[in-house]
XYZ file of C-alpha atoms in Angstrom:
249
model
C 146.533 191.595 44.198
C 145.878 190.486 47.649
C 144.807 187.083 48.075
C 141.856 186.913 50.745
C 142.060 183.913 53.959
C 139.981 181.983 53.546
C 137.176 182.077 56.442
C 137.643 180.423 59.998
C 134.504 178.601 61.066
C 133.105 179.981 64.303
C 131.408 177.561 67.239
C 129.198 179.384 68.530
C 128.178 178.356 72.305
C 125.019 176.131 71.843
C 125.151 175.425 68.571
C 123.759 171.618 67.581
C 127.666 171.530 65.086
C 129.736 170.833 68.891
C 127.552 168.330 70.062
C 127.120 166.833 67.215
C 130.809 166.094 66.220
C 131.177 164.575 69.440
C 128.349 162.518 69.176
C 129.864 161.597 66.413
C 133.247 160.945 67.150
C 132.096 159.097 70.599
C 129.702 156.586 69.411
C 132.363 154.160 68.018
C 133.967 154.134 71.188
C 131.212 153.328 73.339
C 130.342 150.390 71.943
C 134.093 149.266 71.765
C 134.177 149.432 75.525
C 131.090 147.733 75.467
C 132.305 145.135 73.369
C 135.761 144.836 75.206
C 133.316 144.605 78.919
C 131.194 142.298 77.536
C 134.531 140.051 76.362
C 136.076 140.750 79.975
C 133.012 139.220 81.872
C 132.682 136.511 79.257
C 136.511 135.825 80.129
C 136.266 135.829 83.999
C 133.049 134.222 84.556
C 133.425 131.601 81.888
C 133.739 128.543 83.953
C 130.737 129.881 85.420
C 128.659 130.600 82.317
C 129.770 127.302 80.682
C 128.473 125.607 83.921
C 125.454 127.366 83.942
C 124.487 126.634 80.492
C 125.519 122.832 80.971
C 122.889 123.082 84.119
C 120.388 124.661 81.291
C 120.668 122.114 78.966
C 121.125 119.076 81.146
C 117.766 120.124 82.689
C 116.028 120.776 79.706
C 116.907 117.678 78.454
C 115.779 115.564 81.499
C 112.644 117.113 81.766
C 111.380 114.502 80.118
C 113.264 111.803 81.655
C 111.808 112.761 84.953
C 108.286 113.414 83.801
C 108.689 109.411 82.430
C 109.743 108.328 86.096
C 107.258 110.395 87.732
C 104.561 108.945 85.505
C 106.055 105.271 85.748
C 106.060 105.441 89.518
C 103.224 106.884 89.481
C 101.068 104.091 87.528
C 103.161 101.337 89.903
C 101.867 102.631 93.120
C 98.048 102.622 91.034
C 98.789 98.312 90.170
C 100.212 97.902 93.821
C 96.599 99.585 94.805
C 94.693 97.700 92.616
C 96.877 94.186 94.417
C 96.028 95.026 97.730
C 92.323 96.221 97.036
C 92.292 91.943 94.896
C 94.326 90.505 97.922
C 91.548 92.713 100.874
C 88.543 91.528 98.510
C 89.549 87.993 98.762
C 90.111 88.521 102.330
C 87.207 89.103 103.321
C 85.333 86.958 101.714
C 87.669 84.008 102.850
C 86.748 85.349 106.382
C 83.062 85.406 105.912
C 83.179 81.522 104.031
C 84.597 80.512 106.750
C 81.964 81.717 109.533
C 79.634 80.274 107.161
C 80.907 77.113 107.184
C 82.089 76.232 110.962
C 79.804 79.511 113.131
C 76.474 77.463 112.689
C 77.923 73.636 113.476
C 79.768 75.101 116.729
C 76.408 77.007 117.853
C 74.279 73.521 117.260
C 77.390 71.932 119.181
C 76.694 74.828 121.778
C 73.108 74.294 122.453
C 73.247 70.548 122.802
C 76.127 70.434 125.321
C 75.409 73.438 127.174
C 72.317 74.100 129.456
C 69.972 77.703 128.727
C 72.274 79.295 131.455
C 75.841 78.108 129.963
C 76.584 74.695 132.558
C 77.917 71.988 130.447
C 75.240 68.995 130.116
C 76.411 64.994 128.863
C 75.956 64.943 124.546
C 73.487 61.864 123.622
C 74.600 59.629 121.131
C 72.361 60.882 118.698
C 73.587 64.530 119.034
C 77.346 63.772 119.008
C 77.102 61.966 115.972
C 75.331 64.861 114.239
C 77.198 67.650 115.043
C 80.048 65.672 114.054
C 79.033 65.423 110.658
C 78.146 68.868 110.302
C 81.992 69.454 111.509
C 83.645 66.508 109.497
C 85.477 68.213 106.840
C 83.100 71.587 106.707
C 86.863 73.441 106.940
C 88.956 71.375 105.034
C 88.968 73.480 101.706
C 90.817 76.247 104.178
C 92.704 74.523 106.987
C 93.561 71.839 104.747
C 93.382 73.220 100.527
C 94.598 77.297 101.830
C 97.457 76.150 104.329
C 100.199 77.850 104.220
C 98.277 80.886 101.883
C 98.314 83.425 104.401
C 99.589 85.877 106.458
C 101.281 84.213 109.964
C 99.009 85.182 112.182
C 96.041 84.070 110.572
C 98.097 80.405 109.727
C 98.950 80.110 113.080
C 95.027 80.893 114.216
C 94.273 78.437 111.356
C 96.164 75.381 112.936
C 94.544 75.754 116.031
C 91.214 75.756 115.368
C 92.137 72.410 112.787
C 93.467 70.409 116.080
C 90.590 71.824 118.064
C 88.050 70.652 115.600
C 89.868 67.346 115.433
C 90.065 66.884 119.133
C 86.122 68.000 119.155
C 84.938 65.564 116.379
C 87.051 62.360 117.607
C 85.375 63.182 121.348
C 82.454 62.847 119.739
C 83.176 59.893 117.533
C 83.947 57.931 120.820
C 80.623 59.273 122.431
C 78.516 57.945 119.681
C 80.225 54.653 118.226
C 79.705 52.486 120.477
C 75.692 52.802 119.624
C 76.375 51.749 116.421
C 78.983 49.296 116.517
C 78.355 46.022 118.751
C 82.022 44.498 120.524
C 82.489 42.237 117.464
C 82.047 42.770 113.800
C 82.580 40.974 110.516
C 86.088 42.328 110.204
C 87.356 43.285 113.714
C 87.079 41.258 116.909
C 87.055 42.863 120.867
C 88.211 41.318 123.879
C 85.602 42.476 127.021
C 88.494 44.713 128.291
C 89.117 46.722 124.604
C 85.169 46.802 125.045
C 85.133 48.743 128.437
C 87.647 50.880 127.172
C 85.143 51.841 123.901
C 82.314 52.569 126.541
C 84.406 54.312 129.074
C 85.768 56.718 126.662
C 82.271 57.225 125.205
C 81.191 57.974 128.514
C 83.907 60.522 129.522
C 83.787 62.236 125.976
C 79.863 62.671 126.431
C 80.980 64.683 129.702
C 84.092 66.527 127.788
C 82.003 67.673 124.727
C 80.918 70.890 126.470
C 85.063 71.354 127.238
C 85.522 71.082 123.683
C 83.059 73.226 122.135
C 84.323 75.524 124.113
C 88.003 75.355 123.078
C 86.706 75.030 119.334
C 84.644 78.202 120.114
C 88.264 80.064 121.367
C 90.439 78.620 118.531
C 87.342 79.679 116.666
C 87.459 83.479 117.528
C 90.663 84.045 117.398
C 90.998 83.172 113.468
C 88.094 85.910 113.635
C 90.267 88.264 114.910
C 93.178 87.364 113.400
C 91.269 87.439 109.676
C 90.290 91.011 110.607
C 94.189 91.852 111.585
C 94.911 91.217 107.999
C 92.143 92.857 106.515
C 92.471 96.146 108.633
C 95.945 96.027 107.677
C 95.574 95.302 104.080
C 92.451 98.552 104.570
C 95.432 101.279 106.015
C 98.151 100.067 103.009
C 94.957 100.941 100.585
C 94.130 104.529 102.393
C 97.858 105.699 102.209
C 98.267 104.351 98.961
C 95.253 106.454 98.102
C 96.148 109.905 99.445
C 100.394 110.042 97.464
C 98.278 108.787 94.772
C 96.892 111.833 95.023
C 99.328 114.355 95.715
C 101.419 113.199 92.593
C 98.373 112.624 90.297
C-alpha cells in the first residue's frame, strides 16, 4: 500500500492566518524593545530624573512652610500697622492738647502787648501778672514730663519753645514784681541801688514783652510744624503698609 503524504498548508495571500502569525510572533519583541528603551532612558538621565524628583519632593514638603512664612510675614505687617496707628493717634492727640494749652495764653499775651495794627505796646503790671499765671506751667506735662520721648525735630522744637516761654515769663515777672512787693520785706531788704535795678528791669520788661511774645509764637509754630511732620510721616508709612497688606492678603 502506498502511504499518502500529509497535505501541506497553503498560505493564501490576504488570509488572516499569515498576519495573525506575524502579530503573535512580534508583540513580545515590541514590549521587550519598549522596556529596554525605557531602561536606557532612565540609565542615561538618572541624575536629571533624580534631581527633578528631589526638587518636586522639596517643593511638596516646603509648600506648607512657605505658606506659613508668608502668613507670618503678613501678620507681622498687620501688627506693625496697628503700632503705627497707635503712634499716629497719640501724636495727633498730643498736638491738639499742646495747641489747646498754649495757643490761648499766647493770643492773650499778644493782645496786651500789641495794638490793633500789630505795633508793640508796653504791658501793664496787672496784665503781666495775669499772662504769666496763664503760661506758667501750662506745658510742663509736655515740655518736662514727656521730654525726650519724641522724634528729634520735635524734641528740638520743644526745647526751643521751653526756653522762649521761660524768657517770656521771666520778663513778665520782672514787670509786675515791684507792684506787689516793696524795697524791704519780712525776709529781705534791698539797697537803693538794688531797688533801682528792680525798677529798671520792670520798665525794660514792659517794653520788651511784645518781642518776647513774638519769639514764643515763633517757637510755637516751629513745634507745630515738627509735630505735623511726624504725623505726615506716620500716615505715609501706614498707607504703604496698607498697600503691601492688600497685595499679600
